[in-house]
XYZ file of C-alpha atoms in Angstrom:
469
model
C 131.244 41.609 -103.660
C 132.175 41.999 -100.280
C 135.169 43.567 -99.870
C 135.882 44.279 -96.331
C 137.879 46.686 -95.450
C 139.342 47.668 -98.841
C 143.339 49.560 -99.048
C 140.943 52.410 -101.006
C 138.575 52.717 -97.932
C 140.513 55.733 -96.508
C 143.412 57.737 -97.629
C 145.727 55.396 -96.544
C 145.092 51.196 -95.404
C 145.356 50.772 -91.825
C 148.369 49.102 -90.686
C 150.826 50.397 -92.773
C 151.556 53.585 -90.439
C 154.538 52.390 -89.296
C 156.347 51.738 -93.271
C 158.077 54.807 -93.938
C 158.566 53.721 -97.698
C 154.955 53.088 -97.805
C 154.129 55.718 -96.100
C 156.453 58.404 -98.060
C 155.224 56.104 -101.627
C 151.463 56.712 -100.674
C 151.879 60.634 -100.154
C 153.657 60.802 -103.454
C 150.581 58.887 -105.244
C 148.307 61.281 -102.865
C 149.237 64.484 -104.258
C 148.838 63.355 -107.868
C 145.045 63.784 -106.489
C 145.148 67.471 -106.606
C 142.409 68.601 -108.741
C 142.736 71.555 -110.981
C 141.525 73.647 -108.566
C 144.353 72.628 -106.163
C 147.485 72.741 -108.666
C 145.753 76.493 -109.449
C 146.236 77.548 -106.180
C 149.680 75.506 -105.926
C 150.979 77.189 -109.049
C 149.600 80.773 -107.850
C 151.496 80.940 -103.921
C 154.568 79.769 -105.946
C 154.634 82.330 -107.939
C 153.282 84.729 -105.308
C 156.087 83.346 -103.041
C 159.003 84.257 -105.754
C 157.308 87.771 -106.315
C 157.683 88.888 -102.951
C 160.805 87.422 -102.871
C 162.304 89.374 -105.591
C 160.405 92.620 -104.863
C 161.013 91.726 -100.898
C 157.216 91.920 -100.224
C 156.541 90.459 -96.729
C 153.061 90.799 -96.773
C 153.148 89.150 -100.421
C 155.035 86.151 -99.541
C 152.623 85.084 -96.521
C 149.700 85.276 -98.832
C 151.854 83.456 -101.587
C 152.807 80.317 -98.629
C 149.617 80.470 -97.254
C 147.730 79.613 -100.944
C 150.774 77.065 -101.615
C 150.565 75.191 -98.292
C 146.741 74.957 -98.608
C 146.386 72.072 -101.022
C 149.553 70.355 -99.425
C 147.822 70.532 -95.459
C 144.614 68.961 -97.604
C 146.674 66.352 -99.466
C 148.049 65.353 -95.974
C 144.890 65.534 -94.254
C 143.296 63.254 -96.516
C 146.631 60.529 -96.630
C 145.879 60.708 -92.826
C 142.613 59.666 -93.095
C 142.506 56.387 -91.085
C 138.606 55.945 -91.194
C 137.609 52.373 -92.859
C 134.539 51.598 -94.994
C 133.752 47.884 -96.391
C 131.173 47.550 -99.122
C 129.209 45.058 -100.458
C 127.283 44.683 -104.269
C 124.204 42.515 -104.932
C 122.705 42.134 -108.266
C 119.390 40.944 -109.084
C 119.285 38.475 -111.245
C 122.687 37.404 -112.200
C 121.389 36.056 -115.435
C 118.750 38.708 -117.514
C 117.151 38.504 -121.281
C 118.766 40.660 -123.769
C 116.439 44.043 -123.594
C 115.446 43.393 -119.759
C 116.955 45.036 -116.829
C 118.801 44.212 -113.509
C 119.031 46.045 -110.037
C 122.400 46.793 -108.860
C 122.144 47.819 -104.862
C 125.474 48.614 -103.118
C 125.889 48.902 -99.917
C 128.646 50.753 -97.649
C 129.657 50.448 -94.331
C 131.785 52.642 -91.898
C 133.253 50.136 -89.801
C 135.868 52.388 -88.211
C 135.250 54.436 -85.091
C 135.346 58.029 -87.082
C 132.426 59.874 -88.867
C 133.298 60.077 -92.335
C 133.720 62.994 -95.159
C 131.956 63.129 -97.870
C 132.075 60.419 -100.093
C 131.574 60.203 -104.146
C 130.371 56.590 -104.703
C 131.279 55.175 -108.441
C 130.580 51.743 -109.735
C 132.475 50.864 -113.497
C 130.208 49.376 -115.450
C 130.729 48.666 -119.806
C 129.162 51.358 -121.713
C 126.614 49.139 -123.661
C 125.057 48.672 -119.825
C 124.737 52.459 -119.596
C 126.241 55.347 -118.124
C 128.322 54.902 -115.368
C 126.605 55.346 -111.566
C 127.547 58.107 -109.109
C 126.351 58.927 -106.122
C 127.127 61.434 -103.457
C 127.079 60.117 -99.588
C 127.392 62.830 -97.180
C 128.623 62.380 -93.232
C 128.568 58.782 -92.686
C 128.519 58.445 -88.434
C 130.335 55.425 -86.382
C 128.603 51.982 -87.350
C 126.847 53.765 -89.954
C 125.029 52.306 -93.094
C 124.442 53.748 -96.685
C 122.690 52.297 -99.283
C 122.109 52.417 -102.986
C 120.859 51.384 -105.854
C 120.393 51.604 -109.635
C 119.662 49.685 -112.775
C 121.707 47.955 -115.561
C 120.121 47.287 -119.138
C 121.707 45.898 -122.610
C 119.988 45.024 -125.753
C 123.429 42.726 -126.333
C 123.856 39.452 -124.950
C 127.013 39.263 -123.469
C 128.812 38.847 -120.377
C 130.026 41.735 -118.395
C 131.886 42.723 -115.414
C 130.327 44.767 -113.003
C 133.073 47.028 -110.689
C 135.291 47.313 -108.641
C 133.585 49.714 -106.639
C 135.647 53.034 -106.631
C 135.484 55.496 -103.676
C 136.757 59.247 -103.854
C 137.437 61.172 -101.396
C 137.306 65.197 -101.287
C 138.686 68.096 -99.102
C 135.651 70.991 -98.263
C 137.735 72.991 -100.239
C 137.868 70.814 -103.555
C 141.524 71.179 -104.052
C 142.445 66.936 -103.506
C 140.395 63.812 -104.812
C 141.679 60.913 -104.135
C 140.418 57.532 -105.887
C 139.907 54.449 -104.001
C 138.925 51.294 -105.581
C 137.910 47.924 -103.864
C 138.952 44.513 -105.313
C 135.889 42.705 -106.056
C 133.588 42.513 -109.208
C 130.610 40.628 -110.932
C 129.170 39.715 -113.492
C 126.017 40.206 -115.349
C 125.034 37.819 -118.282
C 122.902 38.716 -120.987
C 121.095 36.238 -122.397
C 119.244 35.806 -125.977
C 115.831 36.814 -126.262
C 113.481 33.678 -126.097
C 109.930 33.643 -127.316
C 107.411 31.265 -125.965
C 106.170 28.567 -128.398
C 103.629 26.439 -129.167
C 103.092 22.755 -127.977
C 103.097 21.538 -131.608
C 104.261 18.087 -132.578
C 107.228 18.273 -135.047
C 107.193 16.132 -138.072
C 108.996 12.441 -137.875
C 108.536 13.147 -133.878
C 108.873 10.113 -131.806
C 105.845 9.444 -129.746
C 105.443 10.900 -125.947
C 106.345 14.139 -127.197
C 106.355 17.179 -124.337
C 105.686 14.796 -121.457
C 108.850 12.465 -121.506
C 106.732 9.530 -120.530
C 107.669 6.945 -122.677
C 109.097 4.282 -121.472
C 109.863 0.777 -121.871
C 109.312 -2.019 -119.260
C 111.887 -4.654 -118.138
C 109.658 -7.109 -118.384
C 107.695 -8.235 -121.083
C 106.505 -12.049 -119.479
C 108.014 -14.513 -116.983
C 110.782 -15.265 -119.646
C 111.908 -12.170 -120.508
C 112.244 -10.999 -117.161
C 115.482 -9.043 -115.824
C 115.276 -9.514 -111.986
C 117.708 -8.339 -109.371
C 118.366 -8.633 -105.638
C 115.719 -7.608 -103.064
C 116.588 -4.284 -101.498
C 115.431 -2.585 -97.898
C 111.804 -1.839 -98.726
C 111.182 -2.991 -101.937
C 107.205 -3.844 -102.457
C 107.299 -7.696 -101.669
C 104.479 -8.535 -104.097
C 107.499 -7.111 -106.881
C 109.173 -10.274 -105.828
C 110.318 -12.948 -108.618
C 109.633 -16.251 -107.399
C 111.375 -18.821 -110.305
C 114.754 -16.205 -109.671
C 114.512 -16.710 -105.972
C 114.748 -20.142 -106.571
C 117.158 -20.293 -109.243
C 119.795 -17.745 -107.531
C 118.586 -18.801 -104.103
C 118.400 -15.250 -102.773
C 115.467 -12.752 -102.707
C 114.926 -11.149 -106.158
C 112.425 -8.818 -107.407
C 111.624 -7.490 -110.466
C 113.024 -4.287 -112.102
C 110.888 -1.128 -112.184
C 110.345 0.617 -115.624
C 112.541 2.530 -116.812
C 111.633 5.865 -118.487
C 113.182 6.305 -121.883
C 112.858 10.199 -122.618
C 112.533 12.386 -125.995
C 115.944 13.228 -127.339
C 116.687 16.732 -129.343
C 119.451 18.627 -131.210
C 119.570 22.101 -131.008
C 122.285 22.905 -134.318
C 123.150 26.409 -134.743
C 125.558 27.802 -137.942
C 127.780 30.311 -136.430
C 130.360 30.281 -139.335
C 131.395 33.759 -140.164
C 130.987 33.141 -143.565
C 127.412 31.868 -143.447
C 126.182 35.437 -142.084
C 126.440 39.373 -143.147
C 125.470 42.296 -140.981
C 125.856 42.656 -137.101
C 123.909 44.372 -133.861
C 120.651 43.414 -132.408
C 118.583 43.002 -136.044
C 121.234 40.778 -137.778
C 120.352 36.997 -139.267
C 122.785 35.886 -136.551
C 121.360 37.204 -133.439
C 117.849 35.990 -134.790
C 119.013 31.962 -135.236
C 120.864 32.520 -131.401
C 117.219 33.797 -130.646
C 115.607 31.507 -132.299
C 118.178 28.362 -130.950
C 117.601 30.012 -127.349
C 113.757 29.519 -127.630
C 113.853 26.511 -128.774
C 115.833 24.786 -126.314
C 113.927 26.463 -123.378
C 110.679 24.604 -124.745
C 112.189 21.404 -125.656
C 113.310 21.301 -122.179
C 110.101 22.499 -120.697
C 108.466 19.432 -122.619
C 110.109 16.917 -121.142
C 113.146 16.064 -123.872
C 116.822 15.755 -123.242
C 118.404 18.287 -125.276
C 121.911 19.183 -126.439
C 123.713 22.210 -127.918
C 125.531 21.400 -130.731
C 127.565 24.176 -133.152
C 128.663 23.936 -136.788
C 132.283 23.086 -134.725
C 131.374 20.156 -133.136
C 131.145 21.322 -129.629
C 128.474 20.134 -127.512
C 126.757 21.427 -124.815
C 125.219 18.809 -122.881
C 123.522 21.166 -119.993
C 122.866 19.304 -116.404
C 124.102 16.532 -114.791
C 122.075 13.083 -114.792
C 121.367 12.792 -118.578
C 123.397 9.979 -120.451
C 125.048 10.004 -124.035
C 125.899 13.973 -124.146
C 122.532 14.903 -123.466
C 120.929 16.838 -120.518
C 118.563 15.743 -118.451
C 114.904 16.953 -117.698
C 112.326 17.969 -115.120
C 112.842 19.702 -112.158
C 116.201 21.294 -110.969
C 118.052 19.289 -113.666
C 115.898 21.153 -116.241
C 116.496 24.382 -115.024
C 120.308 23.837 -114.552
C 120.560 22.702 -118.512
C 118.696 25.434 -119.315
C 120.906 28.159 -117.338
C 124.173 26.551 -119.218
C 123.249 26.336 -122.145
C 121.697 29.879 -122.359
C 125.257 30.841 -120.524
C 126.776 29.449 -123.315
C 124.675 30.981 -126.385
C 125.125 34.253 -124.425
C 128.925 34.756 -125.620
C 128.467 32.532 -128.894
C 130.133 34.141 -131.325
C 131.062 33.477 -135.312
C 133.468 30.572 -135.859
C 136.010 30.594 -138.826
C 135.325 27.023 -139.793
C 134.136 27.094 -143.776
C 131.606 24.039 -143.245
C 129.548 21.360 -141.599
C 131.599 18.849 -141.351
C 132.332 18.406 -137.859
C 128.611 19.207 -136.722
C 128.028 15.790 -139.104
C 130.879 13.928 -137.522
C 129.319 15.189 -133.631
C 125.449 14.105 -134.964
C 127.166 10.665 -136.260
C 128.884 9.733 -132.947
C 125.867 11.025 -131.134
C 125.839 8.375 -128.509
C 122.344 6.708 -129.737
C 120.521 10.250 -130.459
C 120.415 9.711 -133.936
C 120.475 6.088 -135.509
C 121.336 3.118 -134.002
C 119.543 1.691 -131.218
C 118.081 5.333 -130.346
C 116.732 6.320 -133.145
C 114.572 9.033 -131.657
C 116.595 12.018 -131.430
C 114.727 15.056 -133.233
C 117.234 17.333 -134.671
C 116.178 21.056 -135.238
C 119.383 23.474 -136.939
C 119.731 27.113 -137.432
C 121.501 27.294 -140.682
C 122.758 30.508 -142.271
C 123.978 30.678 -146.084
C 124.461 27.311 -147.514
C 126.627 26.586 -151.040
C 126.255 23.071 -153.148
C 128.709 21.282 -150.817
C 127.276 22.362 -147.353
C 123.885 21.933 -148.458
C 124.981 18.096 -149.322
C 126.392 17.488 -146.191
C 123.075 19.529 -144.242
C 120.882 16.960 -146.440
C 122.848 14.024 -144.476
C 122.702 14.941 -141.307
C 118.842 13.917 -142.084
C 119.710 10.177 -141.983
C 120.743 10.292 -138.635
C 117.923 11.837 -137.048
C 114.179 10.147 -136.713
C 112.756 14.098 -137.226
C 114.717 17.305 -138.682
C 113.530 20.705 -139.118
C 115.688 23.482 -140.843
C 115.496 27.025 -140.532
C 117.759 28.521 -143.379
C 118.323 32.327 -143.040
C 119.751 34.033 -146.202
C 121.740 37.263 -144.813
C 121.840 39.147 -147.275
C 118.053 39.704 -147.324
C 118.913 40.537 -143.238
C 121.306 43.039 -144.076
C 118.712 44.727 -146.474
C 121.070 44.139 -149.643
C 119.223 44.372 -152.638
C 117.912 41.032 -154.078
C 119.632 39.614 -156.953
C 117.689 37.946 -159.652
C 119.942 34.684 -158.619
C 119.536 34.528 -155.084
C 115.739 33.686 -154.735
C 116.041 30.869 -157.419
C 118.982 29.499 -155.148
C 117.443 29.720 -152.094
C 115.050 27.595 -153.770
C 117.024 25.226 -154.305
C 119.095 24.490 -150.933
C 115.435 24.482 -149.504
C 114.414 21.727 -152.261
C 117.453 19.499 -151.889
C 116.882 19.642 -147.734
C 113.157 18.635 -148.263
C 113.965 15.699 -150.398
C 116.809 14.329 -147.863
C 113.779 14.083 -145.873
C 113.781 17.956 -143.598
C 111.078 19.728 -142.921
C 112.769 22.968 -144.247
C 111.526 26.847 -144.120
C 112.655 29.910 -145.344
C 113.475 32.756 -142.432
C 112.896 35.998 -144.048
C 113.370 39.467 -142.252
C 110.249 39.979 -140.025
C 108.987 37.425 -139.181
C 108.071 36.269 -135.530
C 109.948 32.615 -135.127
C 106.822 31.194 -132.870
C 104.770 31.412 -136.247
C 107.554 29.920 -137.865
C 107.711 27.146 -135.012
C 103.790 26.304 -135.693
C 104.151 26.346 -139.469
C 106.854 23.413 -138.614
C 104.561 21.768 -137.058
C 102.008 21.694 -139.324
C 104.304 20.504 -142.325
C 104.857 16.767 -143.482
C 108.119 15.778 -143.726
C 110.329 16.514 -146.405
C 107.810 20.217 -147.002
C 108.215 23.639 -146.040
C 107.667 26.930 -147.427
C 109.993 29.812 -148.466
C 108.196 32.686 -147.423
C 108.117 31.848 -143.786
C 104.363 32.107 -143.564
C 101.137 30.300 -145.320
């Protein structure tokens, strides 16, 4: 935030001296300052005033006008003001883990050729962030510089607005306080908390797993070559003879072409799928759990994608292909910072099912099926009937590898188990296994990395439904 010289710098902006209306509107909004302390001794010479004037007590009446002009000489005094301050906010880091903290320094400035009063320095920050930050500047000189600082923390992801900065101003007597606020804000994002994993291979994994370095050459022999024209310092011994001759121009032969790992992050945020809420809820522990997982799928080299039980995709950075992000390097890092921008303010949809996650997987842009047929899909799913387990068990067929973590919410929101419930679970977890997932139970407690390394010790179509071995 930089804010310049703000209209709440002084009593009054600069400039506007020569607006009566202004000038006569800002004196009115000025005395609505007066603290209690001020309309006391307002209310009091009143009163004193019509006293002596009734009893016709001179000596009365100038004590009465002296304690009823006193707040009015300090409301004026402080409209009059014509001192400017700019001020400036830098947080650090914009973007923190749920649980971590973030420094906050502000800085002011007295640009204006006056020493300043004191000054009561207030920043508005949301109340899950903390209580809000005060502090007390005293005689800032010509030129001067103040600075300060102080910390933000929220176990909720979430995005929220920092400011505007708010300035008050006080009379050394305490009867006014006037409230000045700058225009600028910004914002802090919370992100989900992500656990590091283990480099385990998943089951029905394609090949080159974690290092992104398969890849396929465009040429196989001198028949099945795919040349094109020679550019501006191409290696000459790349250079394709028989397609010189045939196209009578320089050609040369293609370089390879890396064909990276492909992964689906799919999280259930249907309303109905999940019970309970706050920090310790099954929802907040498949975000988690999502969040993690698509910070070390990226890390390893794979192209990964968002995708919610709504069908909307998050494809992260720029220079993947086919809705997915790209890897390695700044690319990785930008996927990573939008998609964990986006999983920040995720909230529950009101969709009742699956279906349009299936339709997104099936038009997937070669992810899943088709001529990809690599795409490893790995889904967060919360409580699943007959029908959405059915339509779960499909989205199997288009993947090469699926693993399912199935959360049952009641268990989360400590209900009390029902003699029906564990024989269910059993059974979405069974029906998942035979479409071919790798499914596990996620009970209450337990730490997803272990979770994430039972995965990858299971065969496909296995699991377990306690969540550990």
């Amino acid at each position: 935030m930089n804010a310049g010289a703000p209209r709440g710098a002084g009593g009054r902006p600069d400039g506007d001296g020569t607006d009566r209306g202004h000038d006569a509107g800002g004196l009115r909004a000025s005395l609505s300052g007066l603290t209690t302390r001020g309309r006391s001794f307002l209310a009091a010479g009143t009163a004193a005033a019509a006293c002596a004037y009734v009893l016709g007590q001179g000596e009365l009446l100038r004590v009465g006008l002296l304690l009823a002009l006193l707040p009015l000489i300090c409301v004026y005094a402080l409209h009059r003001t014509r001192y400017r301050v700019s001020g400036s906010r830098r947080l650090t880091p914009g973007r923190v883990s749920a649980g971590s903290e973030a420094r906050v320094q502000l800085r002011m400035d007295n640009v204006s050729r006056l020493p300043t009063g004191l000054l009561m320095l207030q920043d508005r920050v949301p109340y899950v962030l903390g209580p809000r930050p005060r502090f007390v500047l005293d005689r800032v000189e010509p030129g001067g510089r103040r600075e300060v600082s102080y910390r933000v923390r929220s176990d909720l992801r979430g995005r929220y607005p920092l400011g505007p900065l708010q300035l008050r101003l006080t009379d050394p007597f305490g009867l006014v306080e006037l409230t000045r606020s700058f225009s600028a804000y910004d914002t802090l994002t919370v992100v989900p908390r992500t656990e590091p994993l283990p480099p385990v291979r998943l089951a029905g994994e394609s090949s080159g797993y974690g290092d992104g370095s398969r890849r396929s050459l465009a040429l196989a022999g001198d028949d099945d070559v795919i040349p094109r024209g020679y550019r501006r310092g191409d290696d000459l011994r790349r250079v394709h003879w028989r397609s010189t001759a045939r196209y009578g121009e320089l050609m040369v032969r293609r370089e390879e072409q890396p064909q990276r790992s492909r992964a689906t992050v799919l999280l259930d945020t249907r309303r109905l799928a999940f019970e309970g809420a706050g920090p310790d809820s099954a929802f907040e522990w498949a975000v988690s759990g999502a969040a993690s997982t698509l910070v070390h799928l990226l890390e390893q080299g794979f192209a990964v994608r968002l995708l919610t039980d709504t069908g909307d995709s998050v494809p992260g950075g720029a220079g993947g292909s086919d809705n997915y992000s790209s890897s390695g390097g700044h690319d990785s890092a930008a996927a990573a910072g939008l998609m964990m921008d986006t999983l920040a303010v995720v909230g529950h949809s009101d969709g009742a099912g699956l279906s349009r996650a299936y339709d997104a997987v099936r038009g997937g842009g070669g992810g899943f099926g088709g001529a990809g047929g690599d795409g490893l899909l790995i889904a967060f799913f919360g409580d699943l009937d007959d029908v959405q387990t059915e339509l779960a068990a499909k989205l199997r067929q288009r993947a090469a590898g699926a693993v399912a973590f199935v959360l049952d919410s009641a268990a989360w929101a400590g209900q009390p188990a029902r003699a029906q419930d564990v024989p269910a679970l059993e059974e979405r977890l069974r029906r998942l296994r035979d479409a071919g997932w790798t499914a596990l139970a996620a009970p209450p407690g337990v730490a997803f990395g272990e979770l994430w390394r039972q995965a990858g010790t299971a065969p496909i179509g296995t699991g377990t439904t306690g969540g550990l071995r």
